[in-house]
XYZ file of C-alpha atoms in Angstrom:
336
model
C -0.080 0.325 -0.021
C 1.159 3.473 -0.719
C 0.955 6.210 1.567
C -1.774 8.983 0.942
C 0.504 11.736 0.818
C -0.912 15.649 0.914
C 1.426 18.513 -0.259
C 1.003 21.938 1.295
C -0.498 24.845 0.100
C 2.080 26.959 -1.477
C 3.516 29.608 0.406
C 1.611 28.198 3.610
C 2.892 27.467 7.234
C 3.681 24.055 6.517
C 3.759 23.032 9.982
C 1.276 20.061 10.750
C -0.317 20.031 14.311
C -2.468 17.413 16.212
C -3.146 20.287 18.484
C -4.771 23.876 17.288
C -2.625 26.338 18.272
C -3.830 29.528 19.977
C -6.071 32.017 17.523
C -3.718 33.968 15.819
C -5.487 37.242 13.249
C -6.789 36.214 10.320
C -6.008 32.603 10.102
C -6.729 29.288 7.937
C -7.049 25.855 9.636
C -6.617 23.344 6.878
C -8.517 19.586 7.774
C -6.312 16.537 7.357
C -7.278 14.412 6.042
C -9.561 16.003 2.935
C -10.535 15.377 -0.365
C -9.750 12.473 -3.200
C -10.319 9.185 -0.745
C -9.049 5.690 -2.214
C -12.181 4.881 -3.889
C -12.585 7.913 -5.704
C -9.044 8.398 -6.802
C -9.957 4.375 -8.283
C -12.729 5.667 -10.054
C -10.827 8.608 -11.446
C -8.103 6.820 -12.729
C -10.475 4.311 -14.154
C -12.113 6.769 -16.509
C -8.614 8.043 -17.453
C -7.212 4.659 -18.160
C -10.284 3.713 -20.363
C -10.108 6.734 -22.222
C -6.305 6.195 -22.640
C -6.877 2.503 -23.885
C -9.947 3.132 -25.949
C -10.606 6.695 -26.810
C -13.400 8.784 -26.785
C -16.651 8.104 -27.030
C -16.616 6.473 -23.578
C -20.120 6.239 -21.803
C -20.569 6.512 -18.289
C -23.525 5.333 -16.606
C -24.062 8.251 -13.763
C -21.410 10.855 -12.728
C -18.471 8.806 -12.160
C -18.415 10.568 -8.593
C -20.270 13.700 -7.340
C -18.103 16.551 -8.351
C -19.260 18.850 -10.893
C -15.155 20.152 -11.601
C -14.445 16.029 -12.399
C -17.917 15.569 -14.655
C -16.741 18.394 -16.914
C -13.240 17.693 -16.749
C -14.527 14.608 -18.311
C -16.924 15.683 -20.615
C -14.483 18.041 -22.359
C -12.178 14.593 -22.275
C -14.899 12.840 -24.732
C -16.874 11.170 -22.042
C -20.704 11.081 -22.337
C -22.818 10.761 -19.063
C -25.776 8.848 -19.116
C -28.731 8.167 -17.277
C -28.939 4.939 -18.019
C -27.070 1.556 -19.822
C -29.641 1.485 -22.529
C -28.909 5.175 -23.843
C -25.470 4.198 -25.093
C -25.440 2.041 -28.261
C -25.008 -1.260 -28.594
C -21.536 -2.882 -28.208
C -19.832 0.515 -26.754
C -17.362 1.123 -23.903
C -19.193 1.972 -20.731
C -17.842 3.083 -17.139
C -20.002 2.165 -14.018
C -19.810 4.862 -11.116
C -18.186 4.523 -8.112
C -21.547 4.406 -6.033
C -22.331 1.045 -7.569
C -25.116 -0.571 -9.909
C -27.725 -3.085 -9.244
C -28.001 -6.288 -10.908
C -30.599 -5.175 -13.339
C -28.101 -2.305 -14.604
C -25.400 -5.224 -15.298
C -27.992 -6.988 -17.231
C -29.227 -4.265 -19.349
C -25.490 -3.691 -20.437
C -24.787 -7.388 -21.047
C -28.043 -7.609 -23.105
C -26.655 -4.446 -25.000
C -23.170 -6.293 -25.448
C -21.761 -3.319 -23.630
C -17.766 -3.465 -22.708
C -17.711 -2.221 -19.177
C -15.486 -0.817 -16.758
C -16.554 -0.847 -13.219
C -15.528 1.602 -10.820
C -17.701 0.771 -8.186
C -16.046 1.349 -4.689
C -14.948 -1.642 -3.200
C -16.099 -0.367 0.126
C -19.538 -0.136 -1.609
C -19.117 -3.513 -3.225
C -18.819 -5.143 0.275
C -21.953 -4.001 1.367
C -23.550 -5.445 -2.046
C -21.911 -8.556 -0.842
C -23.532 -8.313 2.606
C -27.054 -7.633 1.349
C -26.673 -10.660 -0.580
C -25.499 -12.560 2.098
C -27.934 -12.086 4.403
C -30.973 -12.096 2.431
C -29.899 -15.527 1.577
C -29.457 -16.411 5.074
C -33.506 -15.270 4.941
C -32.902 -11.737 6.707
C -35.010 -8.623 6.428
C -32.623 -5.886 5.590
C -32.779 -2.125 7.197
C -31.048 0.032 5.085
C -30.050 3.412 6.606
C -29.371 5.664 3.507
C -30.969 8.625 1.393
C -33.860 7.849 -1.087
C -32.800 8.343 -4.246
C -29.179 8.498 -3.915
C -27.192 6.105 -6.825
C -25.432 4.069 -4.245
C -28.816 3.182 -2.083
C -30.405 2.335 -5.018
C -27.611 -0.069 -6.384
C -27.267 -1.560 -2.913
C -31.047 -1.928 -2.597
C -31.239 -3.747 -6.002
C -29.129 -6.489 -4.968
C -31.973 -8.164 -3.219
C -35.594 -5.446 -3.527
C -37.932 -8.090 -1.918
C -35.993 -7.995 1.561
C -34.633 -4.451 1.714
C -36.568 -1.388 3.517
C -34.834 1.894 2.803
C -34.842 4.177 6.295
C -34.114 7.673 5.250
C -33.152 9.221 8.785
C -34.637 8.984 12.366
C -38.025 10.109 11.446
C -38.497 7.616 8.941
C -38.411 4.949 11.947
C -41.709 5.201 13.171
C -43.471 4.897 9.517
C -41.844 1.535 9.311
C -44.425 -1.386 9.078
C -41.898 -4.450 9.191
C -43.366 -6.299 12.354
C -41.578 -5.929 15.582
C -40.896 -9.303 16.260
C -39.088 -10.042 13.398
C -36.611 -12.628 14.419
C -34.096 -12.141 11.703
C -33.465 -8.476 11.293
C -30.234 -6.659 10.298
C -29.333 -3.267 9.571
C -26.634 -1.963 6.763
C -25.744 1.621 5.499
C -25.061 3.817 2.573
C -21.170 4.518 3.116
C -21.078 8.222 2.910
C -23.567 9.316 5.880
C -22.763 11.185 9.003
C -21.884 8.935 11.894
C -23.326 10.712 14.233
C -26.666 10.761 12.491
C -26.796 6.997 11.489
C -26.102 6.222 15.127
C -29.042 8.294 16.364
C -31.361 6.432 13.995
C -29.606 2.731 14.605
C -30.689 3.788 18.116
C -34.105 4.374 17.299
C -34.619 1.181 15.590
C -33.395 -0.692 18.121
C -35.963 0.949 20.594
C -38.485 -0.213 18.176
C -37.146 -3.580 16.753
C -35.319 -5.583 20.257
C -34.342 -8.314 17.181
C -32.134 -5.992 15.271
C -28.770 -6.799 14.845
C -25.567 -4.828 14.064
C -23.422 -5.844 10.460
C -20.443 -7.689 11.011
C -18.284 -4.597 10.214
C -18.583 -1.025 9.988
C -20.005 0.389 6.321
C -19.802 4.241 6.936
C -16.236 4.067 5.182
C -13.263 5.521 6.577
C -12.721 8.152 4.627
C -16.307 9.925 5.333
C -15.672 9.132 8.985
C -11.835 10.744 8.927
C -13.113 14.052 7.111
C -16.184 14.199 9.679
C -13.192 13.374 12.816
C -10.985 16.231 11.211
C -13.692 18.788 11.033
C -14.815 17.785 14.402
C -11.569 18.630 15.989
C -11.233 21.881 13.845
C -14.628 23.259 14.163
C -15.277 24.544 17.459
C -11.659 27.309 16.874
C -13.634 28.308 13.574
C -15.592 30.974 12.885
C -16.768 30.175 9.915
C -15.911 26.586 8.041
C -15.651 26.297 4.063
C -16.726 22.807 2.648
C -15.337 22.181 -0.775
C -17.956 20.185 -2.783
C -20.890 19.702 -4.802
C -24.091 20.131 -3.491
C -25.380 16.189 -4.676
C -22.154 14.813 -2.945
C -23.751 13.091 0.324
C -20.153 13.159 1.992
C -19.699 16.809 1.241
C -23.122 17.891 2.653
C -22.430 15.726 5.814
C -19.323 17.637 6.575
C -21.083 21.019 6.654
C -23.643 19.457 9.037
C -20.863 18.038 11.011
C -19.162 21.595 11.365
C -22.272 23.471 12.325
C -22.938 20.243 15.142
C -19.022 20.687 16.320
C -19.383 24.116 17.131
C -18.356 26.355 14.158
C -20.375 29.513 14.119
C -21.133 28.911 10.077
C -20.677 26.581 7.212
C -20.916 27.102 3.829
C -20.608 24.467 0.879
C -18.822 25.459 -2.331
C -18.102 24.198 -5.665
C -15.268 26.542 -6.496
C -13.691 29.725 -4.664
C -15.710 32.077 -6.734
C -18.881 30.662 -5.362
C -17.357 32.336 -2.140
C -19.572 35.587 -0.672
C -17.020 37.877 0.715
C -19.362 39.220 3.238
C -19.148 35.630 5.210
C -15.553 37.102 6.317
C -16.925 39.719 8.206
C -15.537 39.724 11.896
C -14.111 35.977 10.935
C -10.738 35.897 12.410
C -10.203 32.015 11.736
C -11.518 30.372 8.786
C -11.588 26.332 8.170
C -11.204 24.834 5.089
C -12.217 21.171 4.158
C -13.073 18.816 1.185
C -15.467 16.019 0.574
C -14.101 13.026 -0.648
C -14.652 13.754 -4.164
C -13.051 16.785 -4.524
C -9.608 17.171 -5.966
C -7.148 19.132 -4.274
C -6.538 21.860 -7.308
C -10.362 23.422 -5.782
C -8.993 23.428 -2.061
C -5.869 25.419 -3.604
C -8.206 27.925 -5.047
C -9.994 28.452 -1.932
C -7.134 29.119 0.122
C -5.651 31.513 -2.504
C -8.885 33.267 -2.522
C -8.622 33.479 1.616
C -4.690 34.816 1.146
C -6.145 37.734 -0.949
C -8.376 38.713 1.854
C -5.527 38.798 4.092
C -6.282 35.062 5.431
C -2.414 33.972 4.995
C -1.665 31.963 8.113
C -2.374 28.873 6.779
C -1.858 25.343 9.246
C -2.698 21.997 9.177
C -5.029 20.065 11.618
C -4.559 16.188 11.096
C -6.322 13.286 12.653
C -5.434 10.970 10.531
C -3.227 9.257 8.258
C -4.629 7.134 5.353
C -2.767 4.942 3.498
C -5.000 2.599 1.751
C -5.139 1.965 -2.083
C -7.054 0.151 -4.141
C -6.751 -1.320 -7.889
C -8.122 -1.238 -10.793
C -9.991 -2.752 -12.668
C -8.499 -5.977 -13.837
C -8.743 -5.182 -17.814
C -7.153 -1.507 -16.803
C -4.335 -2.729 -14.907
C -0.686 -2.148 -16.543
C 0.647 -5.329 -17.675
C 4.203 -6.246 -16.378
């Protein structure tokens, strides 16, 4: 495994600390880890390698990852984004997104003789495998996640007859599964807020005494690490800026986590140009982080803009080291 390494912002203070220093006038706290996780890195490289090997056009079912910049960049390179596999011509090259797909989507691609490259994050694949396993063993499955999210649709599609979506704590009372169901387990979408998920689970266990936990944590390591870094710096921040797109579940969660952890204000932006400089009024400390599908160039753009407004004192708040990497799909690996 290769250790994930983040280059410091050019010209910024490069000292990294596990303890936040005394407040300085107009400073920036840069959360680490932030940005690309191993699953997103793998997905983006899958598209790049598929383009390199087969050229354009390359079809992409849904967004490869939920980030506007990444999608626009690949569109410029000849990637055609479609909602469903049957929108691609027979025999075309197609990539499945990092969020995963259901068996029905794979069947559709097979019927069209599409040449597919699976960029599904291995941690999402793990949840798919759990659904298939527990469905086969006769369990009813409560899937904690957001309705309409591609990952949830793909995961539930593995066993739609036994999977029931639980979209937040308020939806628990609406569940009509018998409370004495003997074989009942909960699983979750990988990009949720850890705290909110556990609140929902506690409510589920109050309603269903027989409910059992999954064999391992479904919320991915990167989601948890990014939330932990925000929790560490948020109490010291007058403002937290989260770089990420509105349809990115893990990015939206970072805004929520920042506010819950004590930040006075928090905003989600795709680009530095989206920042309203009126947010800086009366602000001494600004925290900056980014979702797991965000390239570092977008964070650097934000740090540049902050420096232009007097926030040139930049230090890092590191709460974890990330060393995980995932192999590319077999058909795209470099042959030795």
